[in-house]
mmCIF file of C-alpha atoms in Angstrom:
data_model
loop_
_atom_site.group_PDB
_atom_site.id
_atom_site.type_symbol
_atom_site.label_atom_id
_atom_site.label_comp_id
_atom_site.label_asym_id
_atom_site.label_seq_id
_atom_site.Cartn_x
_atom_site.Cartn_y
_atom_site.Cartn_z
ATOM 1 C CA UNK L 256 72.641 33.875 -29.777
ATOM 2 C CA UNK L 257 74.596 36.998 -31.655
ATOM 3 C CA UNK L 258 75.983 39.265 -28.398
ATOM 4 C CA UNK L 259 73.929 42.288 -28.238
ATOM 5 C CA UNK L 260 74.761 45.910 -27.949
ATOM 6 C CA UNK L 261 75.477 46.590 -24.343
ATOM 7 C CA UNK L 262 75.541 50.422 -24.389
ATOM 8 C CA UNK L 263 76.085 51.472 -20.764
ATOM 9 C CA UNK L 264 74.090 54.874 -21.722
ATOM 10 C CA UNK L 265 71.306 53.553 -23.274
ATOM 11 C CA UNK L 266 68.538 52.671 -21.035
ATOM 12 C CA UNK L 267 67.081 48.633 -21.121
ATOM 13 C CA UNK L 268 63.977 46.892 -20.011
ATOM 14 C CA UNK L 269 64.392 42.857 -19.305
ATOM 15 C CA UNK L 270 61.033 41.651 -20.379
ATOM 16 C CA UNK L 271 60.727 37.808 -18.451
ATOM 17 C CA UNK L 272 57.706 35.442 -18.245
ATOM 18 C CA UNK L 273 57.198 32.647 -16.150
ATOM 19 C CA UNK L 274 55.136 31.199 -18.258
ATOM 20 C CA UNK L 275 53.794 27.482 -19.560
ATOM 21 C CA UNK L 276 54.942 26.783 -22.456
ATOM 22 C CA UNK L 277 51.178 26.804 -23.627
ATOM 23 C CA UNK L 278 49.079 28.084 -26.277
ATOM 24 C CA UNK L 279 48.925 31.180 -24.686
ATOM 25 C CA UNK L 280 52.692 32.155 -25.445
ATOM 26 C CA UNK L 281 51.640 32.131 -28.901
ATOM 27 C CA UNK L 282 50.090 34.782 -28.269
ATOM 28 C CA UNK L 283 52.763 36.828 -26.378
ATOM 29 C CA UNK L 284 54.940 35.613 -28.896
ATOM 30 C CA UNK L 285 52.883 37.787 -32.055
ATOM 31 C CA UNK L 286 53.106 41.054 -29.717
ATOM 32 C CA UNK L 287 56.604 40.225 -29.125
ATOM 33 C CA UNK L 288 57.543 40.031 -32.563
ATOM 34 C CA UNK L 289 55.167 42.525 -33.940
ATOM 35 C CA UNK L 290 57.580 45.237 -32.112
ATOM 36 C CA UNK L 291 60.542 43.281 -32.339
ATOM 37 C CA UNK L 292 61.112 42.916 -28.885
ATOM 38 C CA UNK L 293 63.150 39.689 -27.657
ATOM 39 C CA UNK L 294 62.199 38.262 -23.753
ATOM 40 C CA UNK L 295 63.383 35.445 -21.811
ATOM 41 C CA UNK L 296 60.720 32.523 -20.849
ATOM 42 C CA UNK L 297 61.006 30.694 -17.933
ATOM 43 C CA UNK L 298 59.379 27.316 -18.268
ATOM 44 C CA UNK L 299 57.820 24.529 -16.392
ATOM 45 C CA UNK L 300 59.336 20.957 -17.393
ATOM 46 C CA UNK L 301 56.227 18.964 -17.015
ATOM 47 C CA UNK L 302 54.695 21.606 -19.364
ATOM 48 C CA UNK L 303 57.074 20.642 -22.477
ATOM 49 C CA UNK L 304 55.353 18.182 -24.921
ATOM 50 C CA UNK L 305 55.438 17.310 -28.458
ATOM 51 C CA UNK L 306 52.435 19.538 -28.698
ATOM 52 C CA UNK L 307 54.751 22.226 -26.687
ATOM 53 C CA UNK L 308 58.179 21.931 -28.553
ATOM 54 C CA UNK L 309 56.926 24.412 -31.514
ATOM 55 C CA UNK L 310 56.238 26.490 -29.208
ATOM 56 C CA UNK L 311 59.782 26.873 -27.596
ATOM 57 C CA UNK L 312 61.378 26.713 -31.251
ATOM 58 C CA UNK L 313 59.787 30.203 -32.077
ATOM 59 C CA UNK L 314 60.515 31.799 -29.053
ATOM 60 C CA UNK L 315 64.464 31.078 -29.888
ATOM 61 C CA UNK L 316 64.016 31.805 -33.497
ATOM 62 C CA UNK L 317 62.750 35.196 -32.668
ATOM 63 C CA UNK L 318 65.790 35.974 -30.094
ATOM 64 C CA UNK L 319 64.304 34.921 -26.966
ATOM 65 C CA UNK L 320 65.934 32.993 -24.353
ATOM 66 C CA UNK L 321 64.444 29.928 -22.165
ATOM 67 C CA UNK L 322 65.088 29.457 -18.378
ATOM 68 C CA UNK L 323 64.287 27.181 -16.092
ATOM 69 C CA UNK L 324 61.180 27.758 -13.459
ATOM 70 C CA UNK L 325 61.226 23.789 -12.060
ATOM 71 C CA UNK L 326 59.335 21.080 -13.014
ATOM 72 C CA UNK L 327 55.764 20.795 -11.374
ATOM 73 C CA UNK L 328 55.627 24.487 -10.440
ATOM 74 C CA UNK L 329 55.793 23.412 -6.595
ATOM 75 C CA UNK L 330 56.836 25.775 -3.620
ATOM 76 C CA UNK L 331 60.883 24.920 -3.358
ATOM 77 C CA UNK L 332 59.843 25.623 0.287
ATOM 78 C CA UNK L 333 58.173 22.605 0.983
ATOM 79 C CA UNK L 334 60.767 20.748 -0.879
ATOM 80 C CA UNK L 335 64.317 18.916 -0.110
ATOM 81 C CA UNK L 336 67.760 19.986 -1.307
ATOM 82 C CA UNK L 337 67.114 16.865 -3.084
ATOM 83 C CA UNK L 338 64.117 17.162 -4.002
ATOM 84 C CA UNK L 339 64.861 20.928 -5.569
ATOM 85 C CA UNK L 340 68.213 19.886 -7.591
ATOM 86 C CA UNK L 341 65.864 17.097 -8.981
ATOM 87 C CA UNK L 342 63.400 19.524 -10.305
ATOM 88 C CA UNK L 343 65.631 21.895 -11.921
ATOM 89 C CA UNK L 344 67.904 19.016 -13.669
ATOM 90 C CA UNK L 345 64.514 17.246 -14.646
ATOM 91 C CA UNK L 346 63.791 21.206 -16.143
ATOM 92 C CA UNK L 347 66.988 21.326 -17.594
ATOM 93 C CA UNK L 348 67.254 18.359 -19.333
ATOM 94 C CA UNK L 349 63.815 18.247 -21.062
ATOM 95 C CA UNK L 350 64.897 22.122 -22.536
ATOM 96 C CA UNK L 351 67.580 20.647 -23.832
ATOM 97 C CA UNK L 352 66.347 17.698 -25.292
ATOM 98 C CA UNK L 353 63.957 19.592 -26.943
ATOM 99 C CA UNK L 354 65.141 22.279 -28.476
ATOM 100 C CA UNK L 355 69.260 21.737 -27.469
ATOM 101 C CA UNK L 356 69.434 24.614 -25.456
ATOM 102 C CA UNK L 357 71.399 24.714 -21.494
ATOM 103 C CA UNK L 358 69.470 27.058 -19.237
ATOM 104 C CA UNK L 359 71.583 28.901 -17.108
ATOM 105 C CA UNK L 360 69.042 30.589 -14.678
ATOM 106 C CA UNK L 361 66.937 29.410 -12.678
ATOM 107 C CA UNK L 362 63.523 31.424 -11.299
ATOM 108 C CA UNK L 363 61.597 29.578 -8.204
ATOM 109 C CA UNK L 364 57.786 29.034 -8.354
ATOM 110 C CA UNK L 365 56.464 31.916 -6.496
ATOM 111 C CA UNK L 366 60.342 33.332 -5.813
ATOM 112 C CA UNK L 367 59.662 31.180 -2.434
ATOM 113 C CA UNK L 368 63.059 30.152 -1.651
ATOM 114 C CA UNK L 369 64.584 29.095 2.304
ATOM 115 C CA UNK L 370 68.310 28.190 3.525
ATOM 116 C CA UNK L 371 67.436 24.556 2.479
#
């Protein structure tokens, strides 16, 4: 992605979703573009599909980014260290595979997180 304009005097909005992919992103995705506004998507690994993968390839071609928000969506909580790196790498590696793209961030379900 070009590097964007990082004006310290202008004033920016981060738009973020935590959000399928599903069919309702298309719809985000035609406001989003309609005012040429970019956002990043976190997604849910278990959510990617064939049916999915168009999905994610707009959101990049118009700018956006994709994240990681875990694999089943499940409170990180009532998980294992274990159990959590195995949810985001499961996350990670489906992005990539589909659309060849690393996330960097990662958002919990719920933004439950512990000392685990």
């Amino acid at each position: 992605m070009p590097k964007q304009n990082t004006d310290p005097t202008k004033k920016r909005i981060a738009l973020t979703f935590d959000d399928g992919p599903s069919e309702t992103t298309l719809e985000v995705l035609d406001i989003l573009e309609k005012y040429g506004v970019k956002a990043t998507f976190f997604l849910i690994g278990e959510l990617i599909t064939e049916k999915t993968i168009p999905i994610m390839k707009r959101e990049l071609e118009l700018g956006c980014e994709i994240q990681n928000h875990s694999f089943t969506h499940s409170d990180m909580t009532k998980l294992s260290a274990e159990e959590i790196r195995e949810e985001i790498k499961k996350t990670s590696d489906a992005i990539y595979n589909a659309v060849g793209v690393e996330p960097k961030f990662f958002r919990p379900p719920y933004i439950l997180t512990n000392d685990v």
